[in-house]
Short mmCIF file of C-alpha atoms in Angstrom, two decimals:
data_model
loop_
_atom_site.label_atom_id
_atom_site.label_comp_id
_atom_site.label_asym_id
_atom_site.label_seq_id
_atom_site.Cartn_x
_atom_site.Cartn_y
_atom_site.Cartn_z
CA MET A 1 -40.92 -22.04 -21.91
CA SER A 2 -40.65 -19.15 -24.66
CA PRO A 3 -40.54 -19.48 -28.14
CA THR A 4 -37.93 -16.54 -27.72
CA VAL A 5 -34.23 -16.45 -26.25
CA ALA A 6 -32.18 -12.88 -26.14
CA ILE A 7 -28.51 -13.79 -25.17
CA SER A 8 -26.36 -11.26 -23.25
CA SER A 9 -23.09 -10.47 -24.31
CA GLN A 10 -22.10 -11.28 -20.78
CA ALA A 11 -23.43 -14.73 -21.20
CA ASN A 12 -21.83 -14.87 -24.68
CA GLY A 13 -18.07 -13.66 -22.82
CA ASN A 14 -19.10 -16.65 -20.14
CA VAL A 15 -19.10 -19.22 -23.37
CA SER A 16 -16.43 -17.79 -25.30
CA ALA A 17 -14.09 -18.30 -21.80
CA ALA A 18 -14.79 -21.52 -21.35
CA THR A 19 -15.04 -22.36 -24.57
CA ALA A 20 -11.14 -21.47 -24.95
CA GLN A 21 -10.29 -23.24 -22.08
CA ALA A 22 -12.27 -25.89 -23.01
CA ALA A 23 -10.51 -26.78 -26.26
CA ALA A 24 -6.62 -25.30 -24.87
CA SER A 25 -7.18 -28.27 -22.43
CA SER A 26 -7.18 -30.55 -25.01
CA ALA A 27 -5.37 -29.30 -27.50
CA ALA A 28 -2.84 -32.33 -27.56
CA ASN A 29 -5.39 -34.37 -28.96
CA GLY A 30 -6.37 -32.34 -31.80
CA PRO A 31 -9.02 -32.08 -34.27
CA GLN A 32 -9.62 -35.25 -36.49
CA PRO A 33 -11.87 -36.34 -39.11
CA VAL A 34 -15.57 -37.26 -37.20
CA THR A 35 -18.84 -37.70 -38.78
CA LEU A 36 -22.28 -36.45 -37.60
CA ALA A 37 -23.15 -40.02 -36.38
CA LYS A 38 -20.19 -40.10 -34.65
CA ALA A 39 -20.94 -37.48 -33.07
CA ILE A 40 -24.28 -37.81 -31.98
CA ASN A 41 -23.24 -41.67 -31.12
CA THR A 42 -20.54 -40.06 -28.51
CA ALA A 43 -22.59 -37.51 -27.12
CA MET A 44 -24.87 -40.24 -26.05
CA VAL A 45 -22.14 -42.18 -24.46
CA ASP A 46 -20.87 -39.44 -22.93
CA ALA A 47 -24.00 -38.44 -21.34
CA MET A 48 -24.61 -41.77 -20.12
CA ASN A 49 -21.08 -42.32 -18.50
CA ALA A 50 -22.13 -38.94 -16.59
CA ASP A 51 -25.59 -39.66 -15.60
CA LYS A 52 -27.16 -42.82 -14.92
CA SER A 53 -30.23 -41.89 -15.63
CA VAL A 54 -30.42 -41.49 -19.09
CA VAL A 55 -31.36 -44.89 -20.72
CA VAL A 56 -31.71 -45.00 -24.52
CA PHE A 57 -34.36 -47.18 -26.72
CA GLY A 58 -36.14 -47.52 -29.91
CA GLU A 59 -36.57 -50.02 -32.64
CA ASP A 60 -33.60 -51.45 -33.36
CA VAL A 61 -31.68 -49.74 -31.42
CA GLY A 62 -29.76 -52.55 -29.42
CA MET A 63 -27.81 -55.62 -30.67
CA LEU A 64 -28.44 -53.61 -34.26
CA GLY A 65 -27.36 -49.81 -33.57
CA GLY A 66 -30.66 -48.46 -35.13
CA VAL A 67 -31.35 -48.21 -38.97
CA PHE A 68 -28.11 -45.72 -39.04
CA ARG A 69 -26.24 -47.27 -36.94
CA ILE A 70 -26.28 -44.09 -34.82
CA THR A 71 -26.51 -46.42 -31.55
CA ASP A 72 -24.14 -48.90 -32.04
CA GLY A 73 -22.34 -50.10 -29.08
CA LEU A 74 -24.01 -48.32 -26.27
CA THR A 75 -26.01 -52.14 -25.45
CA LYS A 76 -22.16 -53.19 -25.12
CA THR A 77 -21.07 -50.87 -23.30
CA PHE A 78 -23.98 -50.07 -21.02
CA GLY A 79 -26.38 -53.13 -21.24
CA ASP A 80 -29.74 -54.12 -22.33
CA GLN A 81 -30.94 -52.26 -18.85
CA ARG A 82 -29.52 -48.91 -20.29
CA CYS A 83 -30.25 -49.54 -24.05
CA PHE A 84 -32.46 -51.83 -25.50
CA ASP A 85 -35.44 -52.74 -28.28
CA THR A 86 -38.93 -51.89 -28.21
CA PRO A 87 -41.85 -53.32 -30.29
CA LEU A 88 -42.58 -51.57 -32.68
CA ALA A 89 -45.44 -49.05 -31.71
CA GLU A 90 -44.59 -45.30 -31.35
CA SER A 91 -47.14 -44.38 -29.40
CA GLY A 92 -46.03 -47.19 -26.62
CA ILE A 93 -41.66 -45.75 -26.95
CA VAL A 94 -43.49 -42.26 -25.82
CA GLY A 95 -45.80 -43.21 -23.75
CA MET A 96 -43.28 -45.46 -21.72
CA ALA A 97 -40.70 -42.32 -21.87
CA VAL A 98 -42.93 -39.81 -20.61
CA GLY A 99 -44.04 -42.53 -17.32
CA MET A 100 -39.65 -43.00 -16.83
CA ALA A 101 -39.18 -38.68 -17.05
CA MET A 102 -42.26 -38.30 -14.65
CA ASN A 103 -40.24 -40.62 -12.27
CA GLY A 104 -36.40 -39.32 -12.92
CA MET A 105 -35.28 -40.70 -15.38
CA ARG A 106 -34.02 -39.50 -18.76
CA PRO A 107 -35.03 -41.24 -21.82
CA VAL A 108 -33.60 -40.53 -25.00
CA ILE A 109 -35.97 -42.25 -27.85
CA GLU A 110 -35.38 -43.30 -31.48
CA MET A 111 -38.16 -42.78 -34.16
CA GLN A 112 -36.56 -44.91 -37.15
CA PHE A 113 -37.76 -42.56 -39.83
CA ASP A 114 -39.68 -39.03 -40.09
CA ALA A 115 -42.92 -40.39 -40.56
CA PHE A 116 -42.88 -42.94 -38.11
CA ALA A 117 -43.28 -40.56 -35.64
CA TYR A 118 -47.20 -39.77 -36.64
CA PRO A 119 -48.50 -43.09 -34.91
CA ALA A 120 -46.79 -41.01 -31.39
CA PHE A 121 -48.08 -37.36 -32.05
CA GLU A 122 -50.95 -37.58 -29.85
CA GLN A 123 -48.97 -38.86 -26.66
CA ILE A 124 -46.02 -35.79 -28.08
CA ALA A 125 -48.73 -32.80 -28.13
CA SER A 126 -50.90 -33.63 -25.16
CA HIS A 127 -49.40 -34.90 -22.83
CA VAL A 128 -44.79 -34.52 -23.35
CA ALA A 129 -45.43 -31.05 -24.44
CA LYS A 130 -48.00 -30.53 -21.01
CA MET A 131 -47.50 -32.31 -18.60
CA HIS A 132 -45.25 -29.13 -16.91
CA ASN A 133 -47.32 -26.90 -17.60
CA ARG A 134 -50.43 -29.33 -16.69
CA THR A 135 -49.14 -29.77 -13.35
CA LYS A 136 -47.79 -26.24 -12.83
CA GLY A 137 -44.35 -27.04 -12.48
CA ALA A 138 -44.57 -30.32 -10.17
CA VAL A 139 -43.89 -33.02 -13.07
CA LYS A 140 -40.75 -32.09 -15.15
CA MET A 141 -40.55 -34.39 -18.21
CA PRO A 142 -36.60 -34.22 -19.30
CA MET A 143 -36.79 -36.07 -22.33
CA VAL A 144 -35.04 -36.21 -25.83
CA ILE A 145 -37.33 -37.80 -29.11
CA ARG A 146 -34.65 -38.54 -31.73
CA ILE A 147 -36.20 -37.88 -35.32
CA PRO A 148 -33.91 -39.33 -38.72
CA TYR A 149 -35.75 -36.44 -40.98
CA ALA A 150 -35.53 -34.60 -44.40
CA GLY A 151 -34.59 -35.85 -47.82
CA GLY A 152 -32.15 -36.38 -49.65
CA ILE A 153 -31.07 -40.84 -49.51
CA GLY A 154 -33.12 -41.62 -52.50
CA GLY A 155 -35.67 -42.81 -49.93
CA VAL A 156 -39.16 -43.42 -50.38
CA GLU A 157 -42.33 -42.81 -48.66
CA HIS A 158 -42.39 -41.87 -44.99
CA HIS A 159 -38.89 -42.13 -44.68
CA CYS A 160 -38.35 -38.64 -46.13
CA ASP A 161 -40.78 -36.26 -44.62
CA SER A 162 -39.98 -32.70 -42.89
CA SER A 163 -42.29 -32.64 -39.66
CA GLU A 164 -40.35 -29.78 -38.20
CA ALA A 165 -43.84 -27.84 -37.95
CA TYR A 166 -45.93 -29.75 -35.85
CA TYR A 167 -43.14 -30.16 -33.02
CA ALA A 168 -42.60 -26.32 -33.37
CA HIS A 169 -45.62 -24.98 -33.49
CA THR A 170 -46.97 -27.09 -30.34
CA ALA A 171 -45.88 -25.35 -27.15
CA GLY A 172 -43.74 -27.04 -24.28
CA LEU A 173 -41.33 -28.55 -26.92
CA LYS A 174 -38.26 -27.10 -27.81
CA VAL A 175 -36.60 -28.00 -31.25
CA TYR A 176 -33.35 -28.59 -32.32
CA ALA A 177 -31.71 -29.20 -35.91
CA PRO A 178 -28.45 -29.76 -36.01
CA ALA A 179 -26.27 -29.45 -39.49
CA THR A 180 -22.96 -29.83 -38.40
CA VAL A 181 -21.10 -32.62 -36.96
CA ALA A 182 -19.48 -30.82 -33.56
CA ASP A 183 -23.86 -28.81 -32.77
CA GLY A 184 -24.75 -32.56 -33.24
CA TYR A 185 -22.94 -33.11 -30.78
CA ARG A 186 -22.88 -30.06 -28.65
CA LEU A 187 -26.66 -29.83 -28.60
CA LEU A 188 -27.85 -33.40 -27.75
CA ARG A 189 -25.65 -33.18 -24.54
CA GLU A 190 -27.89 -29.66 -24.29
CA ALA A 191 -30.93 -31.82 -25.20
CA ILE A 192 -30.41 -34.40 -22.54
CA ASP A 193 -29.26 -31.61 -20.12
CA SER A 194 -32.76 -30.27 -20.15
CA ASP A 195 -35.44 -30.01 -18.18
CA ASP A 196 -38.06 -29.89 -20.79
CA PRO A 197 -39.09 -32.19 -23.33
CA VAL A 198 -36.63 -32.11 -26.82
CA ILE A 199 -37.48 -32.57 -30.56
CA PHE A 200 -33.87 -33.48 -31.58
CA LEU A 201 -33.98 -33.34 -35.47
CA GLU A 202 -30.84 -35.34 -37.12
CA PRO A 203 -30.60 -34.38 -40.95
CA LYS A 204 -30.73 -38.54 -42.28
CA LYS A 205 -28.80 -37.15 -45.36
CA LEU A 206 -25.98 -35.83 -43.02
CA TYR A 207 -25.12 -38.74 -41.73
CA TRP A 208 -22.06 -39.69 -43.20
CA SER A 209 -20.51 -35.65 -43.69
CA LYS A 210 -17.38 -35.22 -42.53
CA ASP A 211 -15.20 -31.91 -40.39
CA LEU A 212 -12.71 -31.94 -38.11
CA VAL A 213 -13.81 -31.74 -34.73
CA ASP A 214 -11.74 -32.30 -31.26
CA LEU A 215 -14.90 -35.15 -29.05
CA GLU A 216 -12.40 -34.36 -26.42
CA ALA A 217 -12.78 -30.95 -26.35
CA LEU A 218 -16.08 -30.59 -27.14
CA LYS A 219 -16.80 -32.55 -23.92
CA SER A 220 -15.16 -30.66 -22.16
CA GLU A 221 -16.97 -27.36 -23.71
CA HIS A 222 -20.18 -28.99 -22.42
CA ALA A 223 -18.19 -29.77 -18.86
CA ALA A 224 -17.27 -26.29 -18.61
CA GLN A 225 -20.50 -24.80 -19.05
CA VAL A 226 -22.80 -27.05 -16.67
CA ALA A 227 -19.83 -25.95 -14.41
CA SER A 228 -21.24 -22.31 -15.28
CA GLY A 229 -24.24 -22.33 -15.60
CA ILE A 230 -24.53 -20.97 -19.10
CA SER A 231 -25.35 -22.73 -22.20
CA SER A 232 -25.59 -21.84 -25.87
CA GLU A 233 -29.38 -23.54 -26.13
CA GLY A 234 -31.07 -21.57 -28.45
CA ARG A 235 -28.85 -19.32 -30.03
CA ALA A 236 -28.27 -19.81 -34.14
CA SER A 237 -24.44 -18.92 -35.68
CA VAL A 238 -23.40 -16.79 -38.43
CA ALA A 239 -21.75 -19.99 -40.20
CA ARG A 240 -20.63 -17.21 -43.49
CA SER A 241 -20.27 -13.70 -42.70
CA GLY A 242 -20.97 -11.37 -45.92
CA THR A 243 -23.18 -8.05 -47.47
CA ASP A 244 -25.88 -8.19 -49.84
CA THR A 245 -28.30 -10.31 -48.75
CA THR A 246 -29.21 -13.16 -45.49
CA LEU A 247 -29.19 -16.73 -46.37
CA ILE A 248 -31.68 -18.36 -43.04
CA ALA A 249 -31.48 -22.29 -42.58
CA TYR A 250 -31.09 -25.02 -40.48
CA GLY A 251 -30.28 -28.48 -40.41
CA PRO A 252 -29.82 -30.04 -44.13
CA SER A 253 -30.26 -26.92 -45.70
CA VAL A 254 -27.25 -24.88 -44.48
CA PRO A 255 -25.05 -26.77 -46.87
CA THR A 256 -27.02 -26.18 -49.62
CA ALA A 257 -26.84 -22.72 -48.61
CA LEU A 258 -23.03 -22.25 -48.02
CA ALA A 259 -22.37 -23.67 -51.73
CA ALA A 260 -25.09 -20.80 -53.17
CA ALA A 261 -22.87 -18.62 -51.07
CA ALA A 262 -19.55 -19.62 -52.36
CA ALA A 263 -21.62 -19.97 -56.04
CA ALA A 264 -22.57 -16.06 -55.36
CA ALA A 265 -19.28 -14.84 -54.13
CA GLU A 266 -17.65 -16.01 -58.00
CA GLU A 267 -20.20 -13.56 -59.14
CA GLY A 268 -19.02 -11.37 -56.74
CA ARG A 269 -22.00 -11.33 -54.47
CA SER A 270 -21.46 -12.16 -50.93
CA LEU A 271 -23.64 -13.94 -49.06
CA GLU A 272 -24.04 -14.39 -45.13
CA VAL A 273 -25.40 -17.77 -43.90
CA ILE A 274 -27.38 -18.13 -40.52
CA ASP A 275 -27.51 -21.59 -39.67
CA ILE A 276 -30.55 -21.50 -37.06
CA ARG A 277 -29.40 -24.63 -35.35
CA SER A 278 -32.72 -24.11 -32.79
CA ILE A 279 -36.12 -23.57 -33.73
CA VAL A 280 -37.40 -23.36 -30.62
CA PRO A 281 -36.34 -21.38 -28.56
CA PHE A 282 -35.73 -18.78 -31.81
CA ASP A 283 -32.89 -16.32 -31.54
CA ASP A 284 -34.21 -13.76 -33.14
CA GLU A 285 -31.07 -11.60 -32.25
CA THR A 286 -28.49 -12.98 -34.51
CA VAL A 287 -30.96 -13.40 -37.47
CA ASN A 288 -32.02 -9.80 -37.13
CA ALA A 289 -28.74 -8.30 -36.71
CA SER A 290 -27.67 -9.96 -39.95
CA VAL A 291 -30.51 -8.69 -41.75
CA ARG A 292 -30.39 -5.78 -40.90
CA LYS A 293 -26.72 -5.36 -41.94
CA THR A 294 -27.28 -7.05 -45.80
CA GLY A 295 -31.06 -5.18 -45.69
CA ARG A 296 -32.21 -8.52 -47.87
CA ALA A 297 -33.33 -12.28 -46.57
CA VAL A 298 -33.81 -15.95 -48.35
CA VAL A 299 -35.29 -18.41 -46.05
CA ILE A 300 -34.06 -22.07 -47.33
CA ALA A 301 -36.06 -24.97 -46.28
CA GLU A 302 -36.79 -28.76 -46.85
CA ALA A 303 -39.80 -29.00 -45.67
CA HIS A 304 -43.23 -27.01 -47.28
CA GLY A 305 -43.06 -22.99 -47.34
CA PHE A 306 -46.86 -22.92 -46.56
CA ALA A 307 -47.68 -22.81 -42.98
CA SER A 308 -44.42 -24.13 -42.36
CA VAL A 309 -40.59 -22.91 -40.23
CA ALA A 310 -39.89 -20.64 -42.63
CA SER A 311 -42.92 -18.66 -43.00
CA GLU A 312 -42.46 -17.99 -39.43
CA ILE A 313 -38.51 -17.14 -40.33
CA VAL A 314 -40.13 -14.78 -42.25
CA ALA A 315 -43.10 -13.61 -40.31
CA ARG A 316 -40.76 -12.68 -37.46
CA VAL A 317 -38.03 -11.24 -39.92
CA GLN A 318 -40.50 -9.08 -41.67
CA GLU A 319 -41.83 -7.64 -37.97
CA ASN A 320 -38.22 -6.44 -36.81
CA CYS A 321 -36.97 -5.56 -39.10
CA PHE A 322 -39.34 -3.97 -42.09
CA HIS A 323 -37.69 -0.28 -42.13
CA TYR A 324 -34.03 -2.53 -42.57
CA LEU A 325 -35.30 -4.53 -45.84
CA ALA A 326 -34.42 -3.29 -49.93
CA ALA A 327 -36.82 -6.20 -50.38
CA PRO A 328 -39.34 -8.59 -50.01
CA ILE A 329 -38.70 -12.04 -48.10
CA ARG A 330 -38.30 -14.80 -50.39
CA ARG A 331 -38.66 -18.14 -49.37
CA VAL A 332 -36.66 -21.40 -51.45
CA THR A 333 -38.75 -24.51 -50.17
CA GLY A 334 -39.92 -27.98 -50.83
CA PHE A 335 -43.20 -28.13 -52.92
CA ASP A 336 -46.72 -28.16 -51.35
CA VAL A 337 -47.00 -31.86 -52.62
CA PRO A 338 -46.39 -35.15 -50.74
CA TYR A 339 -42.64 -36.14 -50.64
CA PRO A 340 -41.48 -37.56 -54.21
CA ALA A 341 -40.32 -40.87 -55.86
CA PRO A 342 -36.26 -41.02 -54.80
CA LYS A 343 -35.63 -40.28 -58.94
CA LEU A 344 -37.50 -36.93 -58.69
CA GLU A 345 -36.40 -35.43 -55.31
CA HIS A 346 -33.84 -33.44 -56.98
CA TYR A 347 -36.23 -31.62 -58.45
CA TYR A 348 -38.72 -31.13 -55.52
CA LEU A 349 -35.43 -29.84 -52.51
CA PRO A 350 -34.00 -26.48 -52.87
CA GLY A 351 -30.61 -26.06 -55.04
CA VAL A 352 -28.21 -24.10 -55.55
CA ASP A 353 -29.99 -22.49 -58.29
CA ARG A 354 -33.22 -22.15 -56.44
CA ILE A 355 -31.72 -20.34 -54.36
CA LEU A 356 -29.34 -18.04 -56.26
CA ASP A 357 -32.75 -17.34 -58.71
CA ALA A 358 -34.45 -15.97 -55.18
CA VAL A 359 -31.60 -13.72 -54.40
CA ASP A 360 -31.64 -12.36 -57.63
CA ASP A 361 -35.14 -11.82 -57.71
CA LEU A 362 -34.56 -9.23 -54.71
CA GLN A 363 -34.97 -5.42 -56.28
CA TRP A 364 -31.59 -5.35 -56.74
CA GLU A 365 -32.51 -2.02 -59.70
CA ASP A 366 -32.43 1.27 -57.30
#
C-alpha cells in the first residue's frame, strides 16, 4: 500500500459524474441539519445493512450506544450478535478483531478515547498492519478502528491525545481524519469497504457540529462509486479558495483554519484552506498544486509539532514545491508537552491568532 495517491483527471470526472447522478436522484429529500455523530452512526447502519459480515463492538457500544452515543441504536436494530459490548481490554478487542477479519468478517471496533488505544498498539503495529504483507497477500485485514481523538472538550489526561503520528508512521495502516459531517459518512463507508486496515480518527469536539447534508444522497453517491469501481479515497479537498497563502489542516484543525481564513479576509489577505481528509494515503497532488499557486504555506494540527504528521507534510511540500516557495513553511501545532488540564487547553490548542501570526511571519516584504 503506497503512502501517496495520484488521482487522474479521468477518475475525477467519473467520480464527479457519479456524485452528480446520486445527488439528482435524491434531490426530493434535500439536505437537512445533521451532526457528525449522526453521519458516522448512519454510515455504520448503512454498511451493516449492505453487508452482513460487518460487525461493531467495543466498550459500552451496545445498549449504552458508546460514550459519545455514536453507536446508539445499533444493538436494537441489528441484535447483540452484530453490535456488542466487550470487556475493558483494548488489546483483546483488537486481537479478536484480527481473528474475525482473517476469517472473512469486517469488524468495526471503537476505542472509547484516543489514549485508551495504547494498550492495543502492540496488536495494531505487529499484527493488524503486517498481516497482509506477512502472508504475501494471502490474508487480508478488512477492519476499522474508530478512535475519538484530539482536544477541545475540556477532557482530562488520557482523554484528549492526538496520536495520529503513531499510526501514520506504521506502514500497512490507512489513516483517515474527517473534518466535516459529509466526510464522516463518506470516509467511514470507504474505510469499511477497504480490504486494508483503517485507523479512523474522529474529532470528538466536532461530534455535535452540524452541516446541511443529504444522507440519502451520500448513500446513493457511495453506491454509485462502488458500482463504478472508483472512489475518492486518499483525496484532499480545497475547503476554501485563496491566492496568498495555503493553510493545510485535517480533522479538528480544519474549522480553525477556516476561521483564520475568514478573519484574514477582513484584513484583505486571501488564504486557501486544504482539508487533508486522509493522512495515509496522502494526496500530494492537491496540496502541491495549492502551494505552487500561493507560494506560502502554514500547516496546522493539534498534535505535538516534533516528529509529527505536520512535520511530514512540511517535508513533502518543501521537497515538491521548493522553487515555488516565497518563504519557509510554518507550523502551528500543539506544544511539545503532555496535554494540559482542561482550564489550560485553550493555550495549548492552535487558534486563529496563532495561525494569523504565522501567516504574518511569512516574509511578505520584498
